Coordinates of C-alpha atoms in Angstrom, one line a residue:
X54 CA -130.3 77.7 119.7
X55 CA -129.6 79.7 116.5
X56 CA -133.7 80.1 116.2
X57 CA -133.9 81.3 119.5
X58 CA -130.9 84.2 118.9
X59 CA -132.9 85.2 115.9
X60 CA -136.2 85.5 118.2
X61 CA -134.9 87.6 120.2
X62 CA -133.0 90.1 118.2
X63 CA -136.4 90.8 116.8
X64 CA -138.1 91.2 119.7
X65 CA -136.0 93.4 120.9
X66 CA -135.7 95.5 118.0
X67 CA -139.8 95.7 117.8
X68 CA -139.3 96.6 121.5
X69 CA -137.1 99.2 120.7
X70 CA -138.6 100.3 117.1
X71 CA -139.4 104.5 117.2
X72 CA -142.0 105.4 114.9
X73 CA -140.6 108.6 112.8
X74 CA -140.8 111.6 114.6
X75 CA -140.2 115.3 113.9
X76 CA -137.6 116.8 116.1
X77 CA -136.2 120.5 116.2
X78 CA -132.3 120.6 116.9
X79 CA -131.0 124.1 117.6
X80 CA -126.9 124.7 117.4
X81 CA -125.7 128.3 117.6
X82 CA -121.7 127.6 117.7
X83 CA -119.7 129.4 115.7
X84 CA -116.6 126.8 116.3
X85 CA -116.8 124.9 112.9
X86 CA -115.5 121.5 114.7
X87 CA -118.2 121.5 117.4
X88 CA -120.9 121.2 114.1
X89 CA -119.2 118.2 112.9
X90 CA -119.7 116.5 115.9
X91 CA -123.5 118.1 115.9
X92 CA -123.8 117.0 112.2
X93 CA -122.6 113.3 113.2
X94 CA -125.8 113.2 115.6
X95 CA -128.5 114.8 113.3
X96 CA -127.2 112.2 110.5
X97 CA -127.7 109.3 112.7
X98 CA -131.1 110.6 113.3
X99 CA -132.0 110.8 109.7
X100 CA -130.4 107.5 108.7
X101 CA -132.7 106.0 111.5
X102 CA -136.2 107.6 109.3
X103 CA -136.4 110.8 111.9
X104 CA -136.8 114.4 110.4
X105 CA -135.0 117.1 111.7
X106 CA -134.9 120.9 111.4
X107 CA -131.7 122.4 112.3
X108 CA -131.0 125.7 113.2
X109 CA -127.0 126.0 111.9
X110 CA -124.6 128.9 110.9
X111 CA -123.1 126.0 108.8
X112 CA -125.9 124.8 106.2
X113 CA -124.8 122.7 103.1
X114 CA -122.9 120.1 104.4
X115 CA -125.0 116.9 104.5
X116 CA -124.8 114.2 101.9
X117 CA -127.7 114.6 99.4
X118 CA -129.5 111.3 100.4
X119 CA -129.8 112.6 104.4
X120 CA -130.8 116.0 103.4
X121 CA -134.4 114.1 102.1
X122 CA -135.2 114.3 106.0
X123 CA -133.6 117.2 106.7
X124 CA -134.4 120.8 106.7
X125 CA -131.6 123.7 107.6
X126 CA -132.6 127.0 108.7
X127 CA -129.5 128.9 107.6
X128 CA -128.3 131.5 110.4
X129 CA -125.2 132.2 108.7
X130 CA -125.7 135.5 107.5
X131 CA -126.7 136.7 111.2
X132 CA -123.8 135.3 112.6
X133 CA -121.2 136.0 110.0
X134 CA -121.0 139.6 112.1
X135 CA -120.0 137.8 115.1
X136 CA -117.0 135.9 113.9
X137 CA -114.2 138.8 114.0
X138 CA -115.3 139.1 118.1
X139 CA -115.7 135.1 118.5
X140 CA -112.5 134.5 116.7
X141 CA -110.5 137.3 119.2
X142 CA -112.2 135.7 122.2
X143 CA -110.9 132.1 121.6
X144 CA -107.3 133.1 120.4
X145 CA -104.3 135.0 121.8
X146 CA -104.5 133.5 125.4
X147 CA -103.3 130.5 127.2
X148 CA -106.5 130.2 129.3
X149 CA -110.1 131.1 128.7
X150 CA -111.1 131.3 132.2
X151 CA -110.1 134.7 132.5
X152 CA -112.2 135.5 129.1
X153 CA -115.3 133.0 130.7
X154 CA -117.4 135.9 131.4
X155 CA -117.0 137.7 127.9
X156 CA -117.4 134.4 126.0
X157 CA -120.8 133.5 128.0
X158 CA -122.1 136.6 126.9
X159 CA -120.5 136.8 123.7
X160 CA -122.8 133.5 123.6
X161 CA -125.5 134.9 124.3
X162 CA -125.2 137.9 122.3
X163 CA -124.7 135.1 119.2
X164 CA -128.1 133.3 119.9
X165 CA -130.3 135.8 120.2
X166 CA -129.5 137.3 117.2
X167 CA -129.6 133.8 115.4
X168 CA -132.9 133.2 116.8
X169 CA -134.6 137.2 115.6
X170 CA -133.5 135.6 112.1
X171 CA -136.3 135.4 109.5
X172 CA -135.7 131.6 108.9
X173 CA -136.4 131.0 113.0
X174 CA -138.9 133.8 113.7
X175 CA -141.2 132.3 110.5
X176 CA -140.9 128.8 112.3
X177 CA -141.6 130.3 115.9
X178 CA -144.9 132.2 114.5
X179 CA -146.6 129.2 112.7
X180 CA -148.8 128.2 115.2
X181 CA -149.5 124.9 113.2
X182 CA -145.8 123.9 113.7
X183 CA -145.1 121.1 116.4
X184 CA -142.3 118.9 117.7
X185 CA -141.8 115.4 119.3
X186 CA -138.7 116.6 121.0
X187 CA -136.4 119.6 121.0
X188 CA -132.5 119.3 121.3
X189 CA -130.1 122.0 122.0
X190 CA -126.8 123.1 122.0
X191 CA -126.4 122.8 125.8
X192 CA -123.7 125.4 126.6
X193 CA -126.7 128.6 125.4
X194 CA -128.8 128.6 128.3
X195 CA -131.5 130.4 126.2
X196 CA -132.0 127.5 123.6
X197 CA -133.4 125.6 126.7
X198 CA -136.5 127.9 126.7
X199 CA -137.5 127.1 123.1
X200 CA -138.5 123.5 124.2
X201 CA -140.1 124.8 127.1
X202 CA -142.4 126.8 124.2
X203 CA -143.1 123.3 122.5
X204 CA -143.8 121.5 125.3
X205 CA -141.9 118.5 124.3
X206 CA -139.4 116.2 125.4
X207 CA -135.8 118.0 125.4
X208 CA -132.3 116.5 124.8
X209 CA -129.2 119.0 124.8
X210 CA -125.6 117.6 123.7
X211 CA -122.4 120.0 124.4
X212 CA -118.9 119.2 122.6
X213 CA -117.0 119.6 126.0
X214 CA -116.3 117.9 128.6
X215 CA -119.2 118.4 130.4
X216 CA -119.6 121.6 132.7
X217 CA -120.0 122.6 136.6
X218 CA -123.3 123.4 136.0
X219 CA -124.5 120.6 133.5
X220 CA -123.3 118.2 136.0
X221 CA -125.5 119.7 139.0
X222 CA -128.6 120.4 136.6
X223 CA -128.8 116.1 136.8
X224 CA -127.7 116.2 140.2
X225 CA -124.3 114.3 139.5
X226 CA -121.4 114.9 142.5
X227 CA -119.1 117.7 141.6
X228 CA -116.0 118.6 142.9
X229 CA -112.9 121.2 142.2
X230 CA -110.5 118.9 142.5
X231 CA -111.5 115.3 141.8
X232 CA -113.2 116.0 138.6
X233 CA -111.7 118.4 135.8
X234 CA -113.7 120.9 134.6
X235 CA -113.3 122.3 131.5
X236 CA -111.0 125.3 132.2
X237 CA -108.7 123.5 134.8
X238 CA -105.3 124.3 135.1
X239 CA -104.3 121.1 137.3
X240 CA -105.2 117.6 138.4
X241 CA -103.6 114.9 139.8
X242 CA -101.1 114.6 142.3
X243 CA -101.8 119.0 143.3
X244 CA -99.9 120.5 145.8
X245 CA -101.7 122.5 148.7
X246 CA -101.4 126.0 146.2
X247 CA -102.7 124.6 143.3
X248 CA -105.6 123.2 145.4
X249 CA -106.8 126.4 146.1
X250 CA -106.1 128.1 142.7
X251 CA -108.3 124.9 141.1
X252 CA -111.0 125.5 144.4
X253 CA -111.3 129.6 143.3
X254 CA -111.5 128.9 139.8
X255 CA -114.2 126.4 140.2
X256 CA -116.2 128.6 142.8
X257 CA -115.7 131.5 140.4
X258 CA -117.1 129.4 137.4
X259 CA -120.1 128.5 139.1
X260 CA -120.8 132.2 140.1
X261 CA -120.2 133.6 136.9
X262 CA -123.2 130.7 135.3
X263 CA -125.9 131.2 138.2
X264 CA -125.0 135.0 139.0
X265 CA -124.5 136.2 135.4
X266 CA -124.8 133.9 132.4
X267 CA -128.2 132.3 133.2
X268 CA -130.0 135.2 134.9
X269 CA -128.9 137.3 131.5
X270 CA -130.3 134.4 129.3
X271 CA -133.4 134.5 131.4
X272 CA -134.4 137.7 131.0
X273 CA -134.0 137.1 126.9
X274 CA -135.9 133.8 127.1
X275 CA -138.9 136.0 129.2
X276 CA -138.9 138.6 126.4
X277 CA -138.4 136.5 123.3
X278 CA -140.4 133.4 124.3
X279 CA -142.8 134.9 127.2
X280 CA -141.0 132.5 129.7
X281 CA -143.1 131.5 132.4
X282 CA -140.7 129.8 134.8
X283 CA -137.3 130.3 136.3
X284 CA -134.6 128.8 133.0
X285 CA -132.9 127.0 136.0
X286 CA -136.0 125.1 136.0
X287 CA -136.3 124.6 132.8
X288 CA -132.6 123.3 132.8
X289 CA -133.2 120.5 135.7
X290 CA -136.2 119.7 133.4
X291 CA -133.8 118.6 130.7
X292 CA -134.5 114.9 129.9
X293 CA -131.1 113.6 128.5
X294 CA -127.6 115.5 128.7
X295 CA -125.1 114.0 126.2
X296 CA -121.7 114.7 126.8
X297 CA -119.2 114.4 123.3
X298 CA -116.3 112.9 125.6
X299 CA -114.8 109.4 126.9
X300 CA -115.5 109.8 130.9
X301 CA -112.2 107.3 130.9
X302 CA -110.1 110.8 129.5
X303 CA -111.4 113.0 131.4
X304 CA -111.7 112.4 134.9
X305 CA -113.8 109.3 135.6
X306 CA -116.7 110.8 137.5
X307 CA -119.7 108.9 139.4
X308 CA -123.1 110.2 136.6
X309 CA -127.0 109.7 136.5
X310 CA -128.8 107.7 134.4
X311 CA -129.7 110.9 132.8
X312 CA -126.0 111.9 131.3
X313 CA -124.6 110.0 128.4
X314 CA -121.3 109.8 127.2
X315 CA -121.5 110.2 123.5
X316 CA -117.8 110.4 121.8
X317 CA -117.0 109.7 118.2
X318 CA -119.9 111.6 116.8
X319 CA -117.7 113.6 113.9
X320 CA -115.4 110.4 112.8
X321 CA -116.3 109.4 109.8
X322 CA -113.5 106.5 108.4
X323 CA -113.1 105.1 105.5
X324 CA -112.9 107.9 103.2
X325 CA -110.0 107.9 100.1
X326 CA -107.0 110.5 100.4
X327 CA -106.6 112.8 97.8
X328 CA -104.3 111.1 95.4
X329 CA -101.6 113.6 95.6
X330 CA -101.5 113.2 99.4
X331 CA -101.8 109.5 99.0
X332 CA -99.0 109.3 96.9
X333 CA -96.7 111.4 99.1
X334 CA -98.1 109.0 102.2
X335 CA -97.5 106.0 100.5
X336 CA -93.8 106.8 99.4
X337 CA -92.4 108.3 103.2
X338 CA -91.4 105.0 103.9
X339 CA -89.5 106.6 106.9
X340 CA -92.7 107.6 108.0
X341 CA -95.2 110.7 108.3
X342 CA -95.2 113.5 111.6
X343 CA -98.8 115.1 111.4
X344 CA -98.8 118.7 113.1
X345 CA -102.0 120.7 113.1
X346 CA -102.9 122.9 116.4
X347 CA -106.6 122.7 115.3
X348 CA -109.0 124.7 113.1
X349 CA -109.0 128.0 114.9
X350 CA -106.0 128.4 116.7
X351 CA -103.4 129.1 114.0
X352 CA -99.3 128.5 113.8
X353 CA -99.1 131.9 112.3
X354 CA -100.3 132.9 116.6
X355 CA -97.4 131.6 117.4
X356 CA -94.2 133.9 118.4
X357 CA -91.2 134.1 116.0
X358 CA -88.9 132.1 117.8
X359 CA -91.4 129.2 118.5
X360 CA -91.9 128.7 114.4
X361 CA -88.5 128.9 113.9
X362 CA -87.8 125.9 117.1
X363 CA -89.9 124.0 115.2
X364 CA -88.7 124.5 111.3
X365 CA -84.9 123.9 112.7
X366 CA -85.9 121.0 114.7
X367 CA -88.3 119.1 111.3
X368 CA -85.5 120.1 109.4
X369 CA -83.4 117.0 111.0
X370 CA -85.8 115.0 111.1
X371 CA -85.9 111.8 108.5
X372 CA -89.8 112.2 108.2
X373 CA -91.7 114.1 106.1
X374 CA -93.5 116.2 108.0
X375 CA -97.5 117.7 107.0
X376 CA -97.7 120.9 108.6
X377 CA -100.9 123.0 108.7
X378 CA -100.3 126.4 108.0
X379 CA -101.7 129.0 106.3
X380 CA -99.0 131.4 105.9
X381 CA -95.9 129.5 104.6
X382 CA -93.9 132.7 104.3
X383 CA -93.4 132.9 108.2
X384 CA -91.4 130.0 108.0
X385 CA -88.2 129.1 106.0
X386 CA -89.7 125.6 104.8
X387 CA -87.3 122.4 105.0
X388 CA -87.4 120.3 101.7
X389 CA -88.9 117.4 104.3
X390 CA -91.7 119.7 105.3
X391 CA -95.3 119.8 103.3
X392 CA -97.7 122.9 104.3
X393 CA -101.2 123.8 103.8
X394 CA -103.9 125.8 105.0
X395 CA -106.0 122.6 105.5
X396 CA -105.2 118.8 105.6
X397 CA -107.7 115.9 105.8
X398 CA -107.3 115.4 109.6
X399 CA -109.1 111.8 109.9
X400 CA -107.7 110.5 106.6
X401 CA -104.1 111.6 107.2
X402 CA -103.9 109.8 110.9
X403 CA -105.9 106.4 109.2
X404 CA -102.5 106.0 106.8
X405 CA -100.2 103.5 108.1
X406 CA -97.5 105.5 107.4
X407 CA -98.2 108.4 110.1
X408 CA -96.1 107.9 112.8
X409 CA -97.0 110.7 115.5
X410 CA -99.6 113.3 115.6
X411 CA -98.5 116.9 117.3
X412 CA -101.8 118.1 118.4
X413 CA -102.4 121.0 121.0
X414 CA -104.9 118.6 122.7
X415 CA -108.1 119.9 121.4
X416 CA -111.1 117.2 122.0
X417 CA -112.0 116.3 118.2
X418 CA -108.1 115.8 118.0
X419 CA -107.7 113.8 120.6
X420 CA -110.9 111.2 120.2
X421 CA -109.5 110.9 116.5
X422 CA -105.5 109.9 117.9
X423 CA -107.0 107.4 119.7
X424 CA -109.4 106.1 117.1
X425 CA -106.6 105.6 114.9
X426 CA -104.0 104.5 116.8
X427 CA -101.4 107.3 116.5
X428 CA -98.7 108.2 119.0
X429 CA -99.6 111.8 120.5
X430 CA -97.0 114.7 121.3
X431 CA -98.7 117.4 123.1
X432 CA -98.1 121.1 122.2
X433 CA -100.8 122.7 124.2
X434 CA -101.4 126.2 123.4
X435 CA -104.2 126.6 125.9
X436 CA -103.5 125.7 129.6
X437 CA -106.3 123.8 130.3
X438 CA -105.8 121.1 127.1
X439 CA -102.6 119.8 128.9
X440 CA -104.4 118.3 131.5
X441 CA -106.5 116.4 128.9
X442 CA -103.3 115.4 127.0
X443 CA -102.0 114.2 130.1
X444 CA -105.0 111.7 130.6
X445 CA -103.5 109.5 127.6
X446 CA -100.6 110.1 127.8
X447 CA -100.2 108.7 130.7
X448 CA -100.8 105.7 129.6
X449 CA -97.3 106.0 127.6
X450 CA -99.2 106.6 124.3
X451 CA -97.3 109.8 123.6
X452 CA -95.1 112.8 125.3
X453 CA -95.7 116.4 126.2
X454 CA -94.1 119.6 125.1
X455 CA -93.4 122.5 126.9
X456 CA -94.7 125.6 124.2
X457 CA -93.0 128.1 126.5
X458 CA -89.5 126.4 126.7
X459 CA -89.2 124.6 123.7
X460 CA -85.8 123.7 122.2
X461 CA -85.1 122.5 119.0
X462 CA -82.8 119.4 120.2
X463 CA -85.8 118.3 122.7
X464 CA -88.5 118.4 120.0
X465 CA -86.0 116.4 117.9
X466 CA -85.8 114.0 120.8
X467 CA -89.0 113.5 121.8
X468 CA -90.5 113.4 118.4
X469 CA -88.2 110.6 117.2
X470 CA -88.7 108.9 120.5
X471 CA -92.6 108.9 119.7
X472 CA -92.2 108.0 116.0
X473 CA -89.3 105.6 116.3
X474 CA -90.6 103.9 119.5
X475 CA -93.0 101.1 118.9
X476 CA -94.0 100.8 122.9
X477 CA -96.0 104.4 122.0
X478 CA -98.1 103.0 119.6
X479 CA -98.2 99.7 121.3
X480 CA -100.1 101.7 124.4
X481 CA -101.8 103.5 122.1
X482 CA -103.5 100.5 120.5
X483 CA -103.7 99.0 124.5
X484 CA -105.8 102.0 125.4
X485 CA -108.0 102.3 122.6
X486 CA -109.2 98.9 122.9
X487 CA -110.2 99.8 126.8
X488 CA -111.9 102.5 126.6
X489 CA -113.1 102.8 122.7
X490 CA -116.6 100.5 123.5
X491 CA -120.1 101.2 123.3
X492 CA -120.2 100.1 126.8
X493 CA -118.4 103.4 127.6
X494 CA -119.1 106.0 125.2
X495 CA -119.7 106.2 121.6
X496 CA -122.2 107.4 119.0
X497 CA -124.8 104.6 119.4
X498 CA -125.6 105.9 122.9
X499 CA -126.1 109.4 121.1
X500 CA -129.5 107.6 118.9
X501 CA -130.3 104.6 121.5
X502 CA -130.9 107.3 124.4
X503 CA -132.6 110.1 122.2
X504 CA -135.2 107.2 120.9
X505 CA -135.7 106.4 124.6
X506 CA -136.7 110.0 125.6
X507 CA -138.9 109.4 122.2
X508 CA -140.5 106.3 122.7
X509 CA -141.4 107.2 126.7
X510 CA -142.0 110.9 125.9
X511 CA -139.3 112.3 128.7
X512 CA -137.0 110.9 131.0
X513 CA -136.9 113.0 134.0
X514 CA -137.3 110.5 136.2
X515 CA -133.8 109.2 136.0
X516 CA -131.6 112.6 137.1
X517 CA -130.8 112.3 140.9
X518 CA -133.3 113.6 143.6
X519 CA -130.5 115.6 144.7
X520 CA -131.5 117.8 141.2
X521 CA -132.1 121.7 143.0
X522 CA -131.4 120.6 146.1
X523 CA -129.4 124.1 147.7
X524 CA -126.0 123.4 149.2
X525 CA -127.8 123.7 152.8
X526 CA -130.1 121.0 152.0
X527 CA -127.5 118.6 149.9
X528 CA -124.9 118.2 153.0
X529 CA -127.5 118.2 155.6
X530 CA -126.9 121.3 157.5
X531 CA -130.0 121.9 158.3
X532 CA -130.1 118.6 160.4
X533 CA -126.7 119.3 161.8
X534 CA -128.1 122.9 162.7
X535 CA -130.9 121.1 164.6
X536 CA -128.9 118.1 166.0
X537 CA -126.3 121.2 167.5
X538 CA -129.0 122.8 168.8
X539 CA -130.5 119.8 170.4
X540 CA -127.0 118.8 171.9
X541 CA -126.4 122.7 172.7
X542 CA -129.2 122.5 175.1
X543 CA -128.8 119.3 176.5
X544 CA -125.5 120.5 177.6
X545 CA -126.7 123.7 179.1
X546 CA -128.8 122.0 180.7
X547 CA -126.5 119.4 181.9
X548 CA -124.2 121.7 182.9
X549 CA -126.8 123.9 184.8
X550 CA -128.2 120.7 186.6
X551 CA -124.5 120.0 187.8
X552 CA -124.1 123.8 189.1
X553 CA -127.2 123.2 190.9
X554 CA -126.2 119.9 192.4
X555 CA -123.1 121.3 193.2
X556 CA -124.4 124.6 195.0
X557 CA -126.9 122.1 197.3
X558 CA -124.4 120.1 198.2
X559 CA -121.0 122.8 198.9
X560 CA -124.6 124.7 201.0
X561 CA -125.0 121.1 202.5
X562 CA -121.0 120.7 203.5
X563 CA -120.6 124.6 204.5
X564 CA -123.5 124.4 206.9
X565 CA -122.5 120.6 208.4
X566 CA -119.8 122.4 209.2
X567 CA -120.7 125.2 210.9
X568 CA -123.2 123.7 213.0
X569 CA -120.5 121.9 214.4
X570 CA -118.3 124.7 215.4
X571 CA -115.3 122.9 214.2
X572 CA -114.6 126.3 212.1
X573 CA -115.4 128.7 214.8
X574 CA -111.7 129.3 215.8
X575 CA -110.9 129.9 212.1

């Protein structure tokens, strides 16, 4: 028996084996936490023998024994102009849906001068160069086109939750109010308002993409690569779509062969604490409360009286408290409270001493709560990151604060409740262990379905049929147009075969009648 395991373990991994190949990855972000999970993928790659060139504004940070099959082409100094304007567009609101239309061409603007740099334009002129497959950052519409100019096999990840338009480009169902999309405001249990608010908002996402986003892209895939096809195409020609998300937390959705759900990508554990920070870990024997609203939004955005909520509320608290901040002077720090500009995220929440993690819900955040099994308490900043706070938290693995009503006894309350309570971290442990599996989601899928598309040289053959299919043609209209026609006329004609019947026989009656002079006196 044990002979026979070993027989086919290698048979299947001869089955599976994928030659080295030479693949071009192209990532135009400027978010810095969207490249870690972009660098977790490209790393598997090169730890599997692949070599990779990378277009990234964010060169340098590979380990030295990766970087043997790795090349960067360094963007950074074309988009370093572009981070004042990126940095305005994705702070100071409470919802980027009313910004969608700037950010998409904010995008755009961002990639086209990344791509005009001399590190890409000396790699698009060689003639000489070629590639095995091309993968993309899938929210720039005009990265698509460059593996339309290699003619080879095409992957493209995004570090969202997946968007309207992704969805459709595999022919997966969508729908405004069963699954979230990434700027949603509500879901679950909506009354009739928020129904339509979350029905305009979606209908108004997918205009702004097919009406303005992609038409714009387009036009500067047709004059920078010579284009020769509709980019709508070239988007349904997409092989693999990976999607950096648990579908579990996010609105279980029915998907295509052709999507992949590819979470974890950025955690790395395992690695030491600093052993400052260790030591102050290791002695809060009352436990740790970790508070970090992500690596672009910053506390110092937050209005007077919210700070001070929260300083007068850690205060009384018998934790210590590891706040990331990079302007202490706004706040009147407590003695329990520790601040800094940066804190290592993963290996703060891997210490056994952190009791809760106050997060504002972002994605990287999340995956890494539930990864290591800390209690959440929700301080969304942005709208829309509620709803995904909501989807573990309803699972009782944490609570949710209100950022415009916040009062320092509730966030006493509710953060003792979470850090005190063992049932928290109880569910949190509960849920990881359902939905934390490969069989779900998880970095393997990332380099199991990217050798696939390898070793069969595409993989369009497994998006649905229903891929370009207009909403006329996808709900049948067209029949029902036909079949209402059909049963239009046969009750015409019905009806005009009755009136005939009717008239013979009334002429019939009338003229019985007559003859007989039984109506004469009348």
């Amino acid at each position: 028996m044990r002979a026979w395991k070993i027989c086919s373990v290698i048979i299947v991994s001869l089955c599976t084996y994928v030659q080295s190949a030479s693949i071009l990855a192209l990532f135009s972000s400027l978010s810095f936490s969207d490249h870690l999970v972009f660098r977790g993928y490209v790393s598997l790659l090169a730890q599997r023998g692949h070599s990779v060139v990378v277009m990234t504004p964010y060169p340098g940070q590979f380990p030295p024994q990766e970087m043997e099959r790795i090349v960067e082409l360094n963007v950074g100094a074309e988009s370093g102009p572009f981070w004042d304007e990126y940095k305005k567009l994705m702070t100071d609101t409470d919802d980027y849906y009313n910004r969608l239309k700037d950010i998409n061409e904010f995008t755009l603007k961002l990639a086209i001068a990344q791509l005009k740099s001399k590190a890409m334009s000396s790699l698009f002129i060689n003639p000489n160069v070629k590639f095995e497959l091309v993968i993309t950052e899938a929210d720039v519409p005009l990265l698509y086109a460059i593996a339309e100019k290699y003619d080879a096999p095409h992957v493209s990840i995004t570090t969202s939750i997946g968007k309207v338009h992704q969805y459709e480009s595999k022919g997966t169902p969508i729908h405004p109010l069963l699954y979230p999309d990434a700027n949603v405001l509500t879901y679950r249990n909506l009354t009739g308002w928020q129904k339509i608010v979350e029905f305009y908002r979606h209908y108004q996402t997918r205009n702004e993409y097919y009406y303005n986003h992609l038409p714009l892209s387009e036009i500067a895939a047709k004059k920078m690569f010579g284009l020769k096809r509709p980019l709508i195409e070239v988007e349904y020609d997409i092989d693999i779509l990976l999607i950096a998300a648990n579908p579990t937390l996010i609105g279980n959705r029915p998907t295509v062969p052709a999507i992949s759900f590819v979470d974890r990508l950025h955690i790395k554990p395992g690695f030491p604490l600093q052993q400052g920070l260790k030591e102050i870990l290791d002695s809060a024997t009352k436990g740790v409360v970790y508070f970090s609203i992500g690596a672009l939004q910053e506390p110092e955005h937050l209005s007077t009286n919210i700070l001070q909520t929260l300083t007068d509320a850690f205060r009384e608290l018998p934790f210590v408290v590891l706040w990331k901040i990079g302007n202490t002077t706004m706040i009147n720090r407590p003695d329990n409270v520790i601040s800094n500009f940066w804190f290592p995220q993963q290996e703060i929440l891997a210490h056994p001493n952190v009791k809760a993690f106050i997060t504002h819900g972002g994605a990287r955040s999340l995956e890494e709560a539930l990864f290591y099994e800390v209690p959440i308490i929700g301080l969304p900043i942005v709208r829309s990151h509620k709803v995904f706070i909501a989807e573990i938290t309803r699972h009782g693995a944490g609570e949710i604060l209100d950022i415009h009503s916040l009062e320092k006894d509730t966030v006493k309350k509710v953060i003792s409740d979470v850090a005190n309570n063992e049932n928290y971290k109880k569910a949190m442990i509960i849920l990881k262990s359902k939905v934390v599996t490969p069989m779900i989601s998880g970095p393997e899928n990332a380099l199991w379905w990217t050798e696939y598309v390898l070793r069969n040289g595409g993989a369009k053959y497994l998006r649905s049929p229903a891929v370009g299919l207009t909403f006329i043609k996808y709900y049948m209209l067209d029949i029902a147009a036909i079949i209402l026609s059909i049963c239009t006329v046969l009750l015409v004609a019905i009806y005009l075969i009755i009136r005939i019947i009717y008239r013979r026989l009334r002429q019939r009656f009338i003229a019985k009648f007559e003859k007989d002079g039984k109506f004469k006196e009348l």
